Coordinates of C-alpha atoms and ligand atoms in Angstrom, one line a residue:
X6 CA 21.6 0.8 -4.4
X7 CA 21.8 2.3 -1.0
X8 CA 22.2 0.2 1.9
X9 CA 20.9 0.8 5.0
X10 CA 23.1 -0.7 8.4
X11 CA 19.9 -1.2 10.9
X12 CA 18.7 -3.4 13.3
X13 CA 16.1 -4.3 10.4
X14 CA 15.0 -8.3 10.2
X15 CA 16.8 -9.8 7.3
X16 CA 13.4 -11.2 6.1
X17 CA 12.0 -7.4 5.4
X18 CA 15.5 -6.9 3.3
X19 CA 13.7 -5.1 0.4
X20 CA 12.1 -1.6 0.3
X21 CA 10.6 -2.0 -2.6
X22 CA 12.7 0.5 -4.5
X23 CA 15.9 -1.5 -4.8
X24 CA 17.2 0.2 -1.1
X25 CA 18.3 -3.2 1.0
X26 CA 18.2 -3.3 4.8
X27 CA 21.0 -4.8 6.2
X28 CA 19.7 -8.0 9.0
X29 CA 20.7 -8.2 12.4
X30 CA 23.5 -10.5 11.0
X31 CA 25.1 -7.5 9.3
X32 CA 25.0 -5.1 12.2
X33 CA 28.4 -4.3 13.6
X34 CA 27.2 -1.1 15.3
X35 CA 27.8 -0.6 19.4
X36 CA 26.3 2.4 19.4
X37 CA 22.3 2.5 20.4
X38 CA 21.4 5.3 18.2
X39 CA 22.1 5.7 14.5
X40 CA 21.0 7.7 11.7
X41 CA 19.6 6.1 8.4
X42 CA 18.6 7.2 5.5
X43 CA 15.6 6.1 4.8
X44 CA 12.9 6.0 1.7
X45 CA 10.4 7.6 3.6
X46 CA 9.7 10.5 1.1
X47 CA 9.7 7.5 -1.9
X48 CA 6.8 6.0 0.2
X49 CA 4.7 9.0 0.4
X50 CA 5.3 9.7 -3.4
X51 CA 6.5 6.9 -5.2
X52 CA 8.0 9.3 -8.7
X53 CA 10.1 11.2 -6.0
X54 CA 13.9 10.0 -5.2
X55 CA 14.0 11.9 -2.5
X56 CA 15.3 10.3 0.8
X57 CA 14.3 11.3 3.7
X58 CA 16.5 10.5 7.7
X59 CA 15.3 8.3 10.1
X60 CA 16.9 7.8 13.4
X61 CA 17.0 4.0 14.5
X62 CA 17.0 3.9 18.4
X63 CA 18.2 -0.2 19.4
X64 CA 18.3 -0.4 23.5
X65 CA 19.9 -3.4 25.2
X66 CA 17.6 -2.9 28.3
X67 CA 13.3 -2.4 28.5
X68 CA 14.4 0.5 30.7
X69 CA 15.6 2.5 27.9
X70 CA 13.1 1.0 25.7
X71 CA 10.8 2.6 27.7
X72 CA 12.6 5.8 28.1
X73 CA 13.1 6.0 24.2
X74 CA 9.5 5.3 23.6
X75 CA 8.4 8.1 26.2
X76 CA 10.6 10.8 24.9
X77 CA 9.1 9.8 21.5
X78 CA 5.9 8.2 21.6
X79 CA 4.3 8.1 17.8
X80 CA 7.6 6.3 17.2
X81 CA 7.4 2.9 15.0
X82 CA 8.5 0.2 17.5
X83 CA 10.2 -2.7 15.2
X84 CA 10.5 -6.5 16.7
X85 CA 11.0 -8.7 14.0
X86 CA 9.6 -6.1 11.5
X87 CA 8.2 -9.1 9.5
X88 CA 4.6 -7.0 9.8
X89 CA 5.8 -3.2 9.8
X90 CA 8.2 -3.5 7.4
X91 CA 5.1 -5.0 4.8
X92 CA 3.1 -2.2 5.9
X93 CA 6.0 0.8 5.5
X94 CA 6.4 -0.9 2.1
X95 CA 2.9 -0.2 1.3
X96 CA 2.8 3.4 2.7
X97 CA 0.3 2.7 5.1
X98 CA 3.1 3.9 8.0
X99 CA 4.2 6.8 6.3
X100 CA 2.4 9.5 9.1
X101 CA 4.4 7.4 11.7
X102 CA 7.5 7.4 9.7
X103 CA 7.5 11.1 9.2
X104 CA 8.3 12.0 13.1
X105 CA 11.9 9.8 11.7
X106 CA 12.2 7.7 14.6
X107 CA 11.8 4.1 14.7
X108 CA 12.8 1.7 18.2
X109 CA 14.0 -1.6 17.8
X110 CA 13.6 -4.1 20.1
X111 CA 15.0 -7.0 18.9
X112 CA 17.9 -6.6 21.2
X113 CA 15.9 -5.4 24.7
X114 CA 17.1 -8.8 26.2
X115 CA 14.4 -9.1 29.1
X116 CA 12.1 -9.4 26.2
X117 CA 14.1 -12.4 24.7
X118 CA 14.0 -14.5 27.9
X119 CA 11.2 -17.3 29.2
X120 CA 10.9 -18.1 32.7
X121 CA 9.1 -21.6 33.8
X122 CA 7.8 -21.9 37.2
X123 CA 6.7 -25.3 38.2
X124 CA 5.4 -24.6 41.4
X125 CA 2.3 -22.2 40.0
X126 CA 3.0 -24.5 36.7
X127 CA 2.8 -21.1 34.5
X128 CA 5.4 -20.0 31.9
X129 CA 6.1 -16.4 31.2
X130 CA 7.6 -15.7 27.8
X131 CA 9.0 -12.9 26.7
X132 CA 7.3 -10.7 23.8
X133 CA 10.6 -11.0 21.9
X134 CA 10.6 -14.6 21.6
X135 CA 10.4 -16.1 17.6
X136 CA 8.5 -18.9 16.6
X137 CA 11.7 -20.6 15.5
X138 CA 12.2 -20.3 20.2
X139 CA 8.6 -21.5 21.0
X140 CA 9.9 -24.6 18.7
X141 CA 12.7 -25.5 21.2
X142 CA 12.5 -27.5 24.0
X143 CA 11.3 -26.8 26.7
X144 CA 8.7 -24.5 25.4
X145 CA 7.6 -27.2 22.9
X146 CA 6.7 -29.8 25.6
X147 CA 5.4 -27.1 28.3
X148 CA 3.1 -25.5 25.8
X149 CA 2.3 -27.9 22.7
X150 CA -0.3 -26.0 20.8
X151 CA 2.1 -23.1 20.7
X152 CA 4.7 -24.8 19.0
X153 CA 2.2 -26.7 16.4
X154 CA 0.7 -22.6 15.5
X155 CA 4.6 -21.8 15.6
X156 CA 5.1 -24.6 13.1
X157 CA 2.7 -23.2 10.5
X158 CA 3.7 -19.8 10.6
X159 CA 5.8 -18.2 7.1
X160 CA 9.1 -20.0 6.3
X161 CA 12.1 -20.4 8.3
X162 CA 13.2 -16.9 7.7
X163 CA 9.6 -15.4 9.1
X164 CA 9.5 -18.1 12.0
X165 CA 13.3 -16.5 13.1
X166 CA 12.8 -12.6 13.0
X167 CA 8.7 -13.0 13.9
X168 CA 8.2 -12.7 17.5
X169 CA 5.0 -13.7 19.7
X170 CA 4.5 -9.9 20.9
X171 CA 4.4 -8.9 16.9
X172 CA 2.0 -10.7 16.6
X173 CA 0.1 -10.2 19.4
X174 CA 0.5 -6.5 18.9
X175 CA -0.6 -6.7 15.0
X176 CA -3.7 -8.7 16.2
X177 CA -4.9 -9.8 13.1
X178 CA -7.5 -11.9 13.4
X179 CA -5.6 -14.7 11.3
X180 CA -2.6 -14.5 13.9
X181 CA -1.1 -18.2 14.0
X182 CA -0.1 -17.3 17.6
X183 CA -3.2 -16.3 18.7
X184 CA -5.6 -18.8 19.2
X185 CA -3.3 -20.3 21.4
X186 CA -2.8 -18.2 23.3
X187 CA -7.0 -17.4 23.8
X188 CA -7.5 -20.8 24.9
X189 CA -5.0 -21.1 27.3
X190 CA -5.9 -17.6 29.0
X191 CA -2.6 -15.8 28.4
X192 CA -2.3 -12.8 30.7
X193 CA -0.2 -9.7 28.6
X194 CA 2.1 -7.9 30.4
X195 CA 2.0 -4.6 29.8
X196 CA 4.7 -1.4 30.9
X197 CA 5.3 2.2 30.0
X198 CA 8.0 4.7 31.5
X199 CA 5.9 4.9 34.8
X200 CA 4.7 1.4 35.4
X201 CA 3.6 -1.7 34.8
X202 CA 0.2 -3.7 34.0
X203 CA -1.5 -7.2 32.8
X204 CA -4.5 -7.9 30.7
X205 CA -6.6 -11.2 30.0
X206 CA -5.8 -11.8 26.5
X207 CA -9.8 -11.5 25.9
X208 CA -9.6 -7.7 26.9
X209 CA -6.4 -6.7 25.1
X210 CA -7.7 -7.8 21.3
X211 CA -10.6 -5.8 20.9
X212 CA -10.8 -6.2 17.2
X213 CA -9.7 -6.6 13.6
X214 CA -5.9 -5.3 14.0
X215 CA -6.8 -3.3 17.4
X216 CA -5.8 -3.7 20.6
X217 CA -6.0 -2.1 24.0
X218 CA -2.5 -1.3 23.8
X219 CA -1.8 2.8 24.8
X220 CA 0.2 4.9 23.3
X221 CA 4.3 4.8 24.9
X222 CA 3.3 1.3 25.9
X223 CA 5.0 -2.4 24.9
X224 CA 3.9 -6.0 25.3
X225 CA 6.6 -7.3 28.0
X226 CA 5.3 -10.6 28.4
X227 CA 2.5 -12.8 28.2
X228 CA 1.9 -15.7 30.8
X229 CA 0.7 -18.9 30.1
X230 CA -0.6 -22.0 32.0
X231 CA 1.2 -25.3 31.7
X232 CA -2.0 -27.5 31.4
X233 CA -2.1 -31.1 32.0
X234 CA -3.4 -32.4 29.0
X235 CA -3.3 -32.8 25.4
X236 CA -3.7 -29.9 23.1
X237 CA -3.1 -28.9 19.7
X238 CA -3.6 -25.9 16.6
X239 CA -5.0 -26.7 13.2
X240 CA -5.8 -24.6 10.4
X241 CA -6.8 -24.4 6.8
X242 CA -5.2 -22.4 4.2
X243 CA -5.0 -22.3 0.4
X244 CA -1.9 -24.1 0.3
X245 CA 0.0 -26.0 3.3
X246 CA 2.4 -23.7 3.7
X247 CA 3.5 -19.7 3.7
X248 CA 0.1 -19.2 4.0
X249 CA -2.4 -17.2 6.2
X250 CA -5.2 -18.9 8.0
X251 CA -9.0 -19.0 6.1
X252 CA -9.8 -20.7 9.5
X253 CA -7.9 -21.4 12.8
X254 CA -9.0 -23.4 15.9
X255 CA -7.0 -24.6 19.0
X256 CA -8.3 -27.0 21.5
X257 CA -6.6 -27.1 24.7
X258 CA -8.0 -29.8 27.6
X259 CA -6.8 -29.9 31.6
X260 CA -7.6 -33.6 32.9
X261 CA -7.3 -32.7 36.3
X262 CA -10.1 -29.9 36.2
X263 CA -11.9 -31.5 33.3
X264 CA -11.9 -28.9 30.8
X265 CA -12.1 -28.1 27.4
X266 CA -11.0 -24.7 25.8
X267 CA -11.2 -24.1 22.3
X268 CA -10.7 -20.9 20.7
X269 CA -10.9 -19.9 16.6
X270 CA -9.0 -17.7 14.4
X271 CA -10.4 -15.8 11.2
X272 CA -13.9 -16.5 11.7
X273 CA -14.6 -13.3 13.4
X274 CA -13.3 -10.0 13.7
X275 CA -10.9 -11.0 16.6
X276 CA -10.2 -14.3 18.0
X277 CA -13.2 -16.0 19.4
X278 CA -13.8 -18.7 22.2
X279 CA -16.8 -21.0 21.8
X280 CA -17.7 -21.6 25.5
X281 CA -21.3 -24.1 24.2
X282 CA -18.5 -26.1 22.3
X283 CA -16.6 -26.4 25.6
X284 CA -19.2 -27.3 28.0
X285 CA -20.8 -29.7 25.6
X286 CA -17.2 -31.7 25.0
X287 CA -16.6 -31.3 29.4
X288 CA -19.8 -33.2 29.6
X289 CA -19.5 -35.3 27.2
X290 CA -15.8 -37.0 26.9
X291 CA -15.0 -39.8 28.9
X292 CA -12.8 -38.4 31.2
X293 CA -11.6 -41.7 32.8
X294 CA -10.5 -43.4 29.4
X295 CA -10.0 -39.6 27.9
X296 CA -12.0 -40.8 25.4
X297 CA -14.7 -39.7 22.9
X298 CA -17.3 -41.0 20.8
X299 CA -17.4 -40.2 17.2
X300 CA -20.9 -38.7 17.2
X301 CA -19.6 -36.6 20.2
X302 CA -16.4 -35.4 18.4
X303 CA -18.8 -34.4 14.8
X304 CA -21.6 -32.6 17.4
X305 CA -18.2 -30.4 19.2
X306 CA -17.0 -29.4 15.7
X307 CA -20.4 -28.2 14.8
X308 CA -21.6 -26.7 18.0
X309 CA -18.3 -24.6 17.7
X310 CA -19.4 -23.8 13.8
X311 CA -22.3 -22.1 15.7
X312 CA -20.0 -19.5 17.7
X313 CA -18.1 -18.8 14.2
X314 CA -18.9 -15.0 12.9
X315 CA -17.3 -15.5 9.5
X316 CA -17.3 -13.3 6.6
X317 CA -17.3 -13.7 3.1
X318 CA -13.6 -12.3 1.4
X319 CA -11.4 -12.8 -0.9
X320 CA -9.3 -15.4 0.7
X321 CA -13.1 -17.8 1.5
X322 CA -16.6 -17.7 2.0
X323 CA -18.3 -17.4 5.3
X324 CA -19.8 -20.6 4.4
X325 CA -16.6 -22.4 3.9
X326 CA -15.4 -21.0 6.7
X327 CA -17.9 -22.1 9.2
X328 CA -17.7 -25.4 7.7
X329 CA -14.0 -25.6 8.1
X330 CA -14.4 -24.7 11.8
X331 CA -16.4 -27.6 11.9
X332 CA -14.1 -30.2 10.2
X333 CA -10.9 -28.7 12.4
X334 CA -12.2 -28.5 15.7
X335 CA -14.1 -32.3 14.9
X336 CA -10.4 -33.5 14.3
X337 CA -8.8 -31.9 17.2
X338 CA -11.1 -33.3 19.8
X339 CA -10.1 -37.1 17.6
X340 CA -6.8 -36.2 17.9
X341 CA -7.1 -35.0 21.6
X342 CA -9.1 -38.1 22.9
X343 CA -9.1 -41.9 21.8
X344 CA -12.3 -43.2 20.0
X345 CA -14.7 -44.0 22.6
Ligands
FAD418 C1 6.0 -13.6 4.2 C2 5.2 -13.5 5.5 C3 4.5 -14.6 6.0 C4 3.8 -14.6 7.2 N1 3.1 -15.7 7.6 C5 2.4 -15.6 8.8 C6 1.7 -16.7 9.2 O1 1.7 -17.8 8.6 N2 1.0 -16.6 10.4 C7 1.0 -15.5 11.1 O2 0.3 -15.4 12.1 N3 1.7 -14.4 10.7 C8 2.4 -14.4 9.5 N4 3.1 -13.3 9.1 C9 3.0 -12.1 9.9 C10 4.1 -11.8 10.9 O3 5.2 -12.6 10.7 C11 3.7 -12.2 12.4 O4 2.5 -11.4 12.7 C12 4.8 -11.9 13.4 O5 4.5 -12.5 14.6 C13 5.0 -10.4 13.6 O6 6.0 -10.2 14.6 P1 7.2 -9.2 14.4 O7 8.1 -9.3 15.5 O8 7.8 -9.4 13.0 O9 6.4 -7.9 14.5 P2 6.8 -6.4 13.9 O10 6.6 -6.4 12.4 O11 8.1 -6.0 14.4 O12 5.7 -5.5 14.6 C14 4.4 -5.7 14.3 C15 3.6 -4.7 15.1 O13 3.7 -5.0 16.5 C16 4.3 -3.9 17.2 N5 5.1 -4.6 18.2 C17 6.0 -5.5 18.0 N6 6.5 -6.0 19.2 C18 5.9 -5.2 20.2 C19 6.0 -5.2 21.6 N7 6.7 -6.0 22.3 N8 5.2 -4.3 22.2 C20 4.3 -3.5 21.6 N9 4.2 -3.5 20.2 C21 5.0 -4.3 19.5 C22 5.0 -3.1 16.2 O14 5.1 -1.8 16.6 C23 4.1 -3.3 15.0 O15 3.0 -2.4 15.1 C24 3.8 -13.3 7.9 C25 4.5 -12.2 7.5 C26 5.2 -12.3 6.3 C27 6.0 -11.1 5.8

């Protein structure tokens, strides 16, 4: 068994070919760049034993990040790894792994940090952040429906190597994360070696597992308004946990503006908003009492069903689908406002 002393996530600790990936745990190493070797050559042809080098390239500072990914731009960029490392352990990375580099970021620490500022009442997190860190306080309390999607992602080992920008960056339309971070608007940071940009959420997913991401480019940050209301993330699955979404919603509502956001995961090819849904249930809660009829709650969930492009695959029907839109969004507005 060879083993392989990498900034790899402990949860991606198999190849596939009895090779184990030492975790983050594991790594002693001060130096940034180190060579590995790697199974790439196994990957492309699984009879061969051949091994082929991979330099590993783990900056301290988005600087060299940047730098790194300029001076090599078709490298694989690992965060957690909880996605690439699947996907190089089912060859589909195998062109990317055979320029041998692969960039790290788990240790870039301006991508680890948050930063809350009351006075625009917006929080900025960094892409690096895991799941298990939108848990904590104060995240949890500053952005609820975050932390409830953070929640249901994988088990404890995915929720501490899986970072918000992964998935962001993976954009699958069944991404826990993403939902979330559609209803509340999230702006994505965006920087390369020369400079610096920011995207509506709505414009960087631009469909199944694409995104408007360029090449020598990372996700820095995404920026979120703290909304003063209730909101929440449900979604349905074939079991209740370790499991990826058949369908996803997250309803977000601002009292002092009056408004209702909802937005749905894998009912479309990307994540979708359902702005009739919204404008029906701005109308139509009590807004005083924050309160809502019963009828009102059953005609949000299906006027939502209505926006839903679902498919039939193998994880659901389109049918069950649009139907379970329905049923979640229906609970999130009972859960969101008090029976009228
Ligand atoms: C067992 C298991 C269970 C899972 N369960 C769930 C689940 O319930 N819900 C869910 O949504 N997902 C789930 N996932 C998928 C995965 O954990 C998430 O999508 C996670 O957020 C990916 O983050 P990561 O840091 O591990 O990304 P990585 O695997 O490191 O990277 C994924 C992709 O994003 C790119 N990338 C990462 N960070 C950046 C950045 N800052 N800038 C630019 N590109 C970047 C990488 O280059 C790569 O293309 C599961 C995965 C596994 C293996």
């Amino acid at each position: 068994m060879t083993t392989i002393a990498a900034t790899m996530p402990t949860t991606a600790a198999t190849t596939g070919d009895g090779t184990s990936i030492s975790g983050k745990a594991a790594s002693t190493c001060e130096t940034t760049l180190r060579s590995i070797r790697f199974p790439m050559t196994r990957v492309a042809n699984p009879r061969s034993r051949t091994l082929a080098p991979v330099s590993v390239e783990s900056p301290r500072r988005l600087d060299d990040a940047l730098r790194a990914l300029a001076a090599t731009p078709g490298a694989l960029v690992i965060a957690g790894g909880t996605d690439a490392m699947v996907e190089v352990n089912a060859g589909s990375r195998r062109d990317q792994l055979a320029r041998g580099e692969v960039i790290a970021i788990d240790r870039v620490s301006e991508l680890r940090r948050f930063r809350h500022d009351p006075s625009s009442a917006s929080v900025l997190l960094g892409a690096g952040l895991t799941y298990t860190e939108l848990m904590d306080e104060p995240l949890a309390s500053l952005l609820p429906a975050l932390a409830e999607a953070s929640r249901t992602v994988g088990s404890p080992q995915i929720r501490n190597a899986g970072t918000i920008g992964g998935n962001l960056a993976t954009c699958s339309p069944a991404g826990d994360a993403l939902p979330v971070l559609s209803a509340l608007d999230a702006v994505v940071h965006l920087a390369d070696a020369s400079g610096v940009r920011s995207l509506p959420v709505g414009e960087f997913m631009t469909g199944v597992k694409t995104t408007a991401l360029a090449s020598g480019e990372l996700i820095t940050g995404i920026e979120l308004p703290v909304l003063g209301g209730w909101q929440g993330y449900a979604k349905v699955g074939v079991r209740n946990a370790m499991v990826i979404a058949i369908a996803s919603a997250c309803l977000a509502t601002d009292v002092s503006t009056r408004s209702v956001r909802i937005a749905l995961g894998s009912v479309a090819p990307t994540v979708i908003r359902c702005p009739d849904a919204e404008q029906f249930a701005a109308e139509h809660v009590d807004w005083e009492s924050t309160s809502v009829e019963p009828d009102v709650a059953a005609r949000i969930g299906s006027i939502a069903a209505g926006a839903a492009l679902p498919i039939d695959d193998h994880r659901s029907t389109a049918a069950y689908r649009r139907r379970a839109v329905e049923v979640l969004v229906g609970r999130l507005v009972r859960r969101g406002f008090a029976d009228g």
